[in-house]
CSV table of C-alpha atoms and ligand atoms in Angstrom, one decimal:
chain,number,residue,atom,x,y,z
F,353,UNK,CA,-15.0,10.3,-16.5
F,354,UNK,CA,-12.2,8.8,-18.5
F,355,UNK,CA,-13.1,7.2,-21.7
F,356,UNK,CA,-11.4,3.9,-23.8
F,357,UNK,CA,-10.7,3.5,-27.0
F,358,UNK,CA,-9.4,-0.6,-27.3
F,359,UNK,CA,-10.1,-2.3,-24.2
F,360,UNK,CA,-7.9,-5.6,-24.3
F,361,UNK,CA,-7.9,-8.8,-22.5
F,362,UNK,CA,-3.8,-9.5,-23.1
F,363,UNK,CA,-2.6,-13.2,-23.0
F,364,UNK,CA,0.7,-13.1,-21.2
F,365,UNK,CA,2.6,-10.3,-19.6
F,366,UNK,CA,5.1,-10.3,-22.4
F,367,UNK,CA,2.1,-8.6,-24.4
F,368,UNK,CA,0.4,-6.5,-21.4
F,369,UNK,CA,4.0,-5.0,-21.7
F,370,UNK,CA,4.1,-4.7,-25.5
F,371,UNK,CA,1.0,-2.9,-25.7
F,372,UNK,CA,1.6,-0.6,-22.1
F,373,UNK,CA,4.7,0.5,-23.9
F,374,UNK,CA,3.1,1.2,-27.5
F,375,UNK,CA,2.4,4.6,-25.1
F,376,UNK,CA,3.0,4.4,-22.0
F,377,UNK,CA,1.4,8.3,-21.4
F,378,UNK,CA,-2.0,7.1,-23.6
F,379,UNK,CA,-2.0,3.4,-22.6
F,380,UNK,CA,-2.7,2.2,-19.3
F,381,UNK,CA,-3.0,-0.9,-17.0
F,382,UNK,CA,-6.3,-1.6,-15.5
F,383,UNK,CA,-6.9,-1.9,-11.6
F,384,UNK,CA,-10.3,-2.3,-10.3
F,385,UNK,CA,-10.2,1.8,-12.3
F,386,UNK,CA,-11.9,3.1,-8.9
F,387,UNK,CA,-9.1,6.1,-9.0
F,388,UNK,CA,-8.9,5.8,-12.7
F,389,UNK,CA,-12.5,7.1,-13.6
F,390,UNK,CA,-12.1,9.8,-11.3
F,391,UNK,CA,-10.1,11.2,-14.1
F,392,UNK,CA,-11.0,12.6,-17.7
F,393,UNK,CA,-8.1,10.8,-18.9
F,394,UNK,CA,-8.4,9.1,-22.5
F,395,UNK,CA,-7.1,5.8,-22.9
F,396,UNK,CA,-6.0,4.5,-26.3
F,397,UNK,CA,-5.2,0.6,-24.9
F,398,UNK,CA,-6.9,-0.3,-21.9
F,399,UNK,CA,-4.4,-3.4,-20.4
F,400,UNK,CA,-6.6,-5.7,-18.2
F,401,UNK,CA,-4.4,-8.0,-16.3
F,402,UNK,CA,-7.4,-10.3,-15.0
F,403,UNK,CA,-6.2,-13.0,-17.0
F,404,UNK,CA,-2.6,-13.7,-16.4
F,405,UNK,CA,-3.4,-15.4,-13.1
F,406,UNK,CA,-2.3,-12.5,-11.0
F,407,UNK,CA,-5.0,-12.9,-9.0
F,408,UNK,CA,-3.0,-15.4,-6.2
F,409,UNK,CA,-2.5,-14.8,-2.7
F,410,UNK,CA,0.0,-17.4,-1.7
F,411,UNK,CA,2.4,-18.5,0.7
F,412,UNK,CA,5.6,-19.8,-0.8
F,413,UNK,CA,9.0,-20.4,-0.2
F,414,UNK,CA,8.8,-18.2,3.3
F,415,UNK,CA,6.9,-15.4,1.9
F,416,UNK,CA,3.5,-14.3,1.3
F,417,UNK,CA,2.3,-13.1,-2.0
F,418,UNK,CA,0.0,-10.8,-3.0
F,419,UNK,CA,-1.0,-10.8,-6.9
F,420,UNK,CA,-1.5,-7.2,-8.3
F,421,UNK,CA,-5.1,-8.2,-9.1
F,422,UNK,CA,-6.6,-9.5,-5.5
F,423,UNK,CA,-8.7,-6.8,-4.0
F,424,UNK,CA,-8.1,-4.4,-1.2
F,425,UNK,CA,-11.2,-6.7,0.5
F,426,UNK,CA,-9.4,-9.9,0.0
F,427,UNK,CA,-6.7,-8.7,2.1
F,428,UNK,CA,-9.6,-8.4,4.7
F,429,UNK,CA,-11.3,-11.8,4.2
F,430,UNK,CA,-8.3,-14.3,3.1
F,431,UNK,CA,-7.3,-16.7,5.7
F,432,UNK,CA,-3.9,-16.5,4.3
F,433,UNK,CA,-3.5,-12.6,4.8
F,434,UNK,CA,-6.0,-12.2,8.3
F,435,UNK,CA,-4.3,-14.6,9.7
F,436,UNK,CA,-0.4,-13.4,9.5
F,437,UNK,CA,0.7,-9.9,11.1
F,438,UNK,CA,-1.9,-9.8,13.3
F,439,UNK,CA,-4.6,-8.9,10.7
F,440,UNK,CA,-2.3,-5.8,9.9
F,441,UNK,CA,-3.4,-5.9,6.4
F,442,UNK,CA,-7.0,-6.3,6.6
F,443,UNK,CA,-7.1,-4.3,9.4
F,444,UNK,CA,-5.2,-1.3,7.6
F,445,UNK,CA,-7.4,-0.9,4.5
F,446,UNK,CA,-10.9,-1.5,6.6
F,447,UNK,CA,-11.5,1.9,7.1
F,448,UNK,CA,-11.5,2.2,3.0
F,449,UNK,CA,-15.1,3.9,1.8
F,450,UNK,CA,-17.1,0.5,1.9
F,451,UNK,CA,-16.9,-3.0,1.4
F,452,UNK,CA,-18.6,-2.8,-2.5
F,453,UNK,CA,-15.5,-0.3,-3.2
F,454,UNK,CA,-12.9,-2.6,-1.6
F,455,UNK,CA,-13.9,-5.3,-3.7
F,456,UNK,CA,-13.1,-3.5,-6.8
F,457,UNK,CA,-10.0,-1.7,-5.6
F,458,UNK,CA,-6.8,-4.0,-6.3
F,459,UNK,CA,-3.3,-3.9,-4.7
F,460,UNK,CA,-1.6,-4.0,-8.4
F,461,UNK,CA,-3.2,0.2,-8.2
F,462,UNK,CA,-2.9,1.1,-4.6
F,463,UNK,CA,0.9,0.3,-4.7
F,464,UNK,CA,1.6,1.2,-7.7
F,465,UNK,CA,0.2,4.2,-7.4
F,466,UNK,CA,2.1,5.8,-4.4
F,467,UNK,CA,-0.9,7.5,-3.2
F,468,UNK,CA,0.6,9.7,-0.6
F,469,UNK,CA,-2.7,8.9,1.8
F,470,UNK,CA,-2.2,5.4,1.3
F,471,UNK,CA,-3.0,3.0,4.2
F,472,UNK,CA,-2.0,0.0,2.5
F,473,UNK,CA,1.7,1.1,1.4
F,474,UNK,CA,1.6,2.3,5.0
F,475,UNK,CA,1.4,-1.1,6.5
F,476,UNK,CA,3.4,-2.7,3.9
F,477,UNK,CA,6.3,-0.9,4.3
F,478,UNK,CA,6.6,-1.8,8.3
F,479,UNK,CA,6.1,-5.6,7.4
F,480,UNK,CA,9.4,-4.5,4.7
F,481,UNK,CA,7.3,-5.7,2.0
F,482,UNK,CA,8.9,-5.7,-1.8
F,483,UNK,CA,7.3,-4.9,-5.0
F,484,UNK,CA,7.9,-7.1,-8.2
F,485,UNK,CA,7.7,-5.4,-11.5
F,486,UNK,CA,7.6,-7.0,-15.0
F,487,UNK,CA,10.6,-4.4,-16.2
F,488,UNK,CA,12.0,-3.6,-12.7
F,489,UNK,CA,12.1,-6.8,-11.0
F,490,UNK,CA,12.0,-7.1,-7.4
F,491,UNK,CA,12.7,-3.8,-5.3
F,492,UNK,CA,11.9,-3.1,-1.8
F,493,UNK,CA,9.0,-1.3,-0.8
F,494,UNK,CA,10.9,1.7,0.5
F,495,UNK,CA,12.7,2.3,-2.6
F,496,UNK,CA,9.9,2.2,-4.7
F,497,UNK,CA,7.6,4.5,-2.8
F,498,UNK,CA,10.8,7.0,-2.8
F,499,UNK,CA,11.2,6.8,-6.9
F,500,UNK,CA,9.3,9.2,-8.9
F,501,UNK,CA,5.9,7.8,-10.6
F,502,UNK,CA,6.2,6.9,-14.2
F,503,UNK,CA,3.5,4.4,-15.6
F,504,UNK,CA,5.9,2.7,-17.7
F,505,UNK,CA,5.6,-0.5,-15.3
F,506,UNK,CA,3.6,-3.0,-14.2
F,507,UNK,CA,3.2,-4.1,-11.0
F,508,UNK,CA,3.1,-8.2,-10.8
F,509,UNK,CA,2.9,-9.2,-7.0
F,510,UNK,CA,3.7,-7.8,-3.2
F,511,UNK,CA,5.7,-10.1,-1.7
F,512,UNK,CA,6.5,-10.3,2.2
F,513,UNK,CA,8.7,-12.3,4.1
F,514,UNK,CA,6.5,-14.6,6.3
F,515,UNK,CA,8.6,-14.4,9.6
F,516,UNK,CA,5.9,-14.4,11.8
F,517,UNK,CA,6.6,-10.6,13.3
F,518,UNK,CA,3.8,-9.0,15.5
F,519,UNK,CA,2.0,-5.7,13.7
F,520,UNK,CA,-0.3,-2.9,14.6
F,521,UNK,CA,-2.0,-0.4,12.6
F,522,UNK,CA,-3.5,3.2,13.9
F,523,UNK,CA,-5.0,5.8,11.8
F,524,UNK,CA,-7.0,9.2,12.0
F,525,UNK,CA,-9.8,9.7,9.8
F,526,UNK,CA,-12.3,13.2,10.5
F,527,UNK,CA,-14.6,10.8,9.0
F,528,UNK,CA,-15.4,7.0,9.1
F,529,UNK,CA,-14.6,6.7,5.3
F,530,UNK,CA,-12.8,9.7,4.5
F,531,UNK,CA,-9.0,9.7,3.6
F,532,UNK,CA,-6.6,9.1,6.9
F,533,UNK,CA,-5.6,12.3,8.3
F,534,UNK,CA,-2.0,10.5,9.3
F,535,UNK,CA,-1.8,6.6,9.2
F,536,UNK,CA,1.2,4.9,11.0
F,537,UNK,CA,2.1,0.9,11.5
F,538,UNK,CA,4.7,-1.0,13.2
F,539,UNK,CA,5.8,-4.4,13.3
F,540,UNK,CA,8.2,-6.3,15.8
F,541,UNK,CA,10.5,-9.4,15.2
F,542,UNK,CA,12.7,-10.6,17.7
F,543,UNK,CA,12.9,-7.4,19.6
F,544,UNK,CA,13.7,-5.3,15.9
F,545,UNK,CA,11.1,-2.7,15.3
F,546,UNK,CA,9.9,-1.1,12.2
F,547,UNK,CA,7.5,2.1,12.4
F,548,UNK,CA,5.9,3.8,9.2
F,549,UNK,CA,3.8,6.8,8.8
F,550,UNK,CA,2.2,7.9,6.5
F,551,UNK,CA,-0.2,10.7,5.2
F,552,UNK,CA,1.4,13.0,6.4
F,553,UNK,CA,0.3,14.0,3.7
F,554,UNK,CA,3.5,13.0,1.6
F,555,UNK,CA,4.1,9.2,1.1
F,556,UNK,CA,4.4,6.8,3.8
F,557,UNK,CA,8.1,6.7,5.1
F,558,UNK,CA,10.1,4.3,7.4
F,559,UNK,CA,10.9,6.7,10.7
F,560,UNK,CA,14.2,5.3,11.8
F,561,UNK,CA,14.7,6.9,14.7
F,562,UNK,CA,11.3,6.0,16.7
F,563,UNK,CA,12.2,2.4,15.8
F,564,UNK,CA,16.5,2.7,17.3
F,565,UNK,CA,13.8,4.1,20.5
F,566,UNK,CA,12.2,0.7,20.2
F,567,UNK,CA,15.0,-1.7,19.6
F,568,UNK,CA,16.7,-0.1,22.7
F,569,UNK,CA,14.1,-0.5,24.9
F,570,UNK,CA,13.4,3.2,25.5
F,571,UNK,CA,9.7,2.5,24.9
F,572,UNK,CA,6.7,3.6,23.1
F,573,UNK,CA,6.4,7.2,24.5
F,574,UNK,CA,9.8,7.7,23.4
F,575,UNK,CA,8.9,6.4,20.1
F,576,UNK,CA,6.4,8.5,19.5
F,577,UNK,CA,8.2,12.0,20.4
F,578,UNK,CA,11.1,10.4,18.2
F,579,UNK,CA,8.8,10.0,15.2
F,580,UNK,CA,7.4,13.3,15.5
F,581,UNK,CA,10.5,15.0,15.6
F,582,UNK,CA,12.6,13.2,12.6
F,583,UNK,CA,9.6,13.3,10.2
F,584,UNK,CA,8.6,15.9,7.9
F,585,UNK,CA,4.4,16.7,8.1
F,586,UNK,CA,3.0,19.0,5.9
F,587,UNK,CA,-0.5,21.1,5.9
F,588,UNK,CA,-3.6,20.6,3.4
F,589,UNK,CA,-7.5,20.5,3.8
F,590,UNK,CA,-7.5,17.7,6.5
F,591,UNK,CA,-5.0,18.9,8.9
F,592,UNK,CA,-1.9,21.5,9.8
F,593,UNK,CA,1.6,20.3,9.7
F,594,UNK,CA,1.7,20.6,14.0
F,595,UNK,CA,-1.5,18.7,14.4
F,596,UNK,CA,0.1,15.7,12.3
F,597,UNK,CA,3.2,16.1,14.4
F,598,UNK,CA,1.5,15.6,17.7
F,599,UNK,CA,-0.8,12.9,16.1
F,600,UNK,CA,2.2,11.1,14.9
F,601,UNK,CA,3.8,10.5,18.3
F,602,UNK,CA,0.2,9.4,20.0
F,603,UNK,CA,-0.1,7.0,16.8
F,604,UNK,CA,3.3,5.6,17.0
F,605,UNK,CA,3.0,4.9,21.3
F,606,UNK,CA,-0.3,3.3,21.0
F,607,UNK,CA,0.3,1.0,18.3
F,608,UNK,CA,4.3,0.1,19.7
F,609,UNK,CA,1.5,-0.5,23.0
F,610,UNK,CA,-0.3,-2.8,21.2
F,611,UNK,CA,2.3,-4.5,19.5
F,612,UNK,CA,4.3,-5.0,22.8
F,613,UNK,CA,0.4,-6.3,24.5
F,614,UNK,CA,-0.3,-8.4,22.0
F,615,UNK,CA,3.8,-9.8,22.1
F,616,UNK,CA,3.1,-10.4,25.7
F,617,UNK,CA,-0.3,-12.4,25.3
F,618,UNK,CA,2.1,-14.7,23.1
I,1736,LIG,C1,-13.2,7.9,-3.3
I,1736,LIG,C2,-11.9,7.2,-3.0
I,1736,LIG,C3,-11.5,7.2,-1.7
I,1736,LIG,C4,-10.3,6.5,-1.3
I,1736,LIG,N1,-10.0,6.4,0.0
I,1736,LIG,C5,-8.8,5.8,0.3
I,1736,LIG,C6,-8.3,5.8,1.7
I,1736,LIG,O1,-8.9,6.3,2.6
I,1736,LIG,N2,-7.2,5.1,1.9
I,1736,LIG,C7,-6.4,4.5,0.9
I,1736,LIG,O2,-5.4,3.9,1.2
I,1736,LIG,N3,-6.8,4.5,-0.4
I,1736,LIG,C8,-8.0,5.2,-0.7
I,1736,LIG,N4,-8.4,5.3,-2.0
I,1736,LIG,C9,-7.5,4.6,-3.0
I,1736,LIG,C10,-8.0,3.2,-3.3
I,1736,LIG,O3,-7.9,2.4,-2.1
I,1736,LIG,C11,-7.2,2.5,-4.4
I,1736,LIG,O4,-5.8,2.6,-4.0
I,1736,LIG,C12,-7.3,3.2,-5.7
I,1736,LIG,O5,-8.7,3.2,-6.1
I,1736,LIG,C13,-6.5,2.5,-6.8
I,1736,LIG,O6,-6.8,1.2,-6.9
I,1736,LIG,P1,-7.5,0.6,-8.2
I,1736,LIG,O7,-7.4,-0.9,-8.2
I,1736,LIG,O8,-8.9,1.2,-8.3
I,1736,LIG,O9,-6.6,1.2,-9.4
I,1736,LIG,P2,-7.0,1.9,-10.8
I,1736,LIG,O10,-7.9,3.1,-10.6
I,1736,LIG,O11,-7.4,0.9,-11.7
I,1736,LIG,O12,-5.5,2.4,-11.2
I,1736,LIG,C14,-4.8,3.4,-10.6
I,1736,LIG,C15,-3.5,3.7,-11.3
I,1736,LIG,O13,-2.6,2.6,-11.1
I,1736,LIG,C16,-2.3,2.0,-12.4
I,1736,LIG,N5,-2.2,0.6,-12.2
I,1736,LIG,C17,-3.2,-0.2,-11.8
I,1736,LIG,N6,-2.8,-1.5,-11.6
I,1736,LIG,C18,-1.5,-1.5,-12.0
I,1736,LIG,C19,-0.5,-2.5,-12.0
I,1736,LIG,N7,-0.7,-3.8,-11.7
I,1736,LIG,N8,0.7,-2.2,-12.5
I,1736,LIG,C20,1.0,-0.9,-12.8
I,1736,LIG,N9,0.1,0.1,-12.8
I,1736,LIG,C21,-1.2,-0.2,-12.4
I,1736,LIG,C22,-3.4,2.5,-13.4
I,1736,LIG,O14,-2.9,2.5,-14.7
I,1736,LIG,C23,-3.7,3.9,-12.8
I,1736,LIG,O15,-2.8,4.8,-13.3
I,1736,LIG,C24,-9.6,5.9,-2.3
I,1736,LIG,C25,-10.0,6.0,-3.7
I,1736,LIG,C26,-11.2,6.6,-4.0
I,1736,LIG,C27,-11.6,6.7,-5.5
């Protein structure tokens, strides 16, 4: 259980800053706190951003928006969001405890966050998706899920290029809700592939190689062997390093499969 000492409502970012950087190792910036109170952290300022309108999903000037405040079950339920990338982002975060919990849970901390078992920055990073931060500005996904974590930030809005590209999303769980034992999506635009996988356990990671398999036409099976070979898959409580491997390159050939089925039902 963490405990607060100030919890503030700031009124623009400019403050929400201010405060998150009176201590950035004391302070912190509120999600929906569903990881946070898992902890035994204690917070001096407690930043909650529900009232700097970052609670938007919208579509504008060829890109879709996520505001760090909607919740992972808005990216289930939105029109905006089930209808683009084949569902890919409601579909990725569905298997996520249960729908009370996915209404509290926010994007601002699952991306932020880099949680290595992470089926949303999984999904995002196929659909190239880029992060904007109040300090940072606007940096691709991939970047920011390869920099260290430092909560000196905050996370504003996910923002992804609405170029129509076809998605799929595959994941292994050893239970309905439990954490995904390896997660992989991939996304297709004009023939260009992207393929990510992640929990492996480390953080989700573009695999290059399965997509070059992809973009020149050597097919899903090939894909999948690709992606198992160039990543790196590591052991802990849910599975061993060689199980993730070989679930890699079945995850990556089925969803490349359903990618290229649902291309071809237009
Ligand atoms: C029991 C349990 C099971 C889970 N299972 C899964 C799973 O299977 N798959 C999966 O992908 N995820 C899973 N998660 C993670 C979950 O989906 C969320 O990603 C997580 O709870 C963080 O979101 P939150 O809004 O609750 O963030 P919080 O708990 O509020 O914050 C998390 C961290 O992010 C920081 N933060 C929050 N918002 C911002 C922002 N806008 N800018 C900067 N920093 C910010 C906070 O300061 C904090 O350090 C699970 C979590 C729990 C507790």
């Amino acid at each position: 259980m963490y405990t607060i000492k100030s919890y503030v409502f700031p009124e623009s970012l400019e403050e929400a800053d201010e405060l998150l950087h009176r201590d950035c190792r004391n302070n912190a910036v509120l999600g929906g706190c569903c990881w946070l109170k898992l902890g035994r952290r204690r917070i001096r300022w407690a930043i909650d951003l529900t009232r700097l309108g970052l609670d938007q999903i919208e579509v504008k000037d060829g890109f879709l928006e996520l505001g760090a405040c909607i919740t992972l079950r808005q990216l289930e339920t939105h029109p905006a969001v089930t209808a683009r990338f084949d569902g890919l982002l409601g579909e990725s975060v569905s298997h996520i405890v249960g729908v009370p919990f996915r209404n509290c849970a926010t994007v601002g901390g699952s991306v932020f966050s880099r949680f290595g078992f992470s089926d949303l920055t999984c999904a995002l990073l196929a659909l190239d998706a880029s992060v904007v931060l109040y300090r940072g500005g606007e940096v691709p996904l991939a970047e920011f899920m390869a920099s260290p974590i430092a909560f000196d930030d905050i996370l504003l809005k996910v923002r992804i290029k609405d170029d129509g590209r076809r998605a799929a999303y595959q994941s292994v769980r050893r239970s309905a809700t439990d954490f995904p034992t390896l997660a992989v999506a991939v996304s297709c635009l004009d023939g260009r592939w992207k393929v990510s996988v992640g929990a492996r356990p480390g953080r989700a990671v573009q695999a290059e190689e399965a997509a070059r398999c992809l973009n020149d036409g050597r097919g899903p099976e090939a894909a999948g062997v690709a992606a198992g070979a160039e990543l790196t898959f590591g052991t802990d409580l849910r599975a061993g390093a060689d199980y993730r491997k070989k679930l890699a390159a079945v995850l990556v050939r089925r969803a490349a499969q359903t990618c290229i089925e649902r291309e071809n039902k237009g």
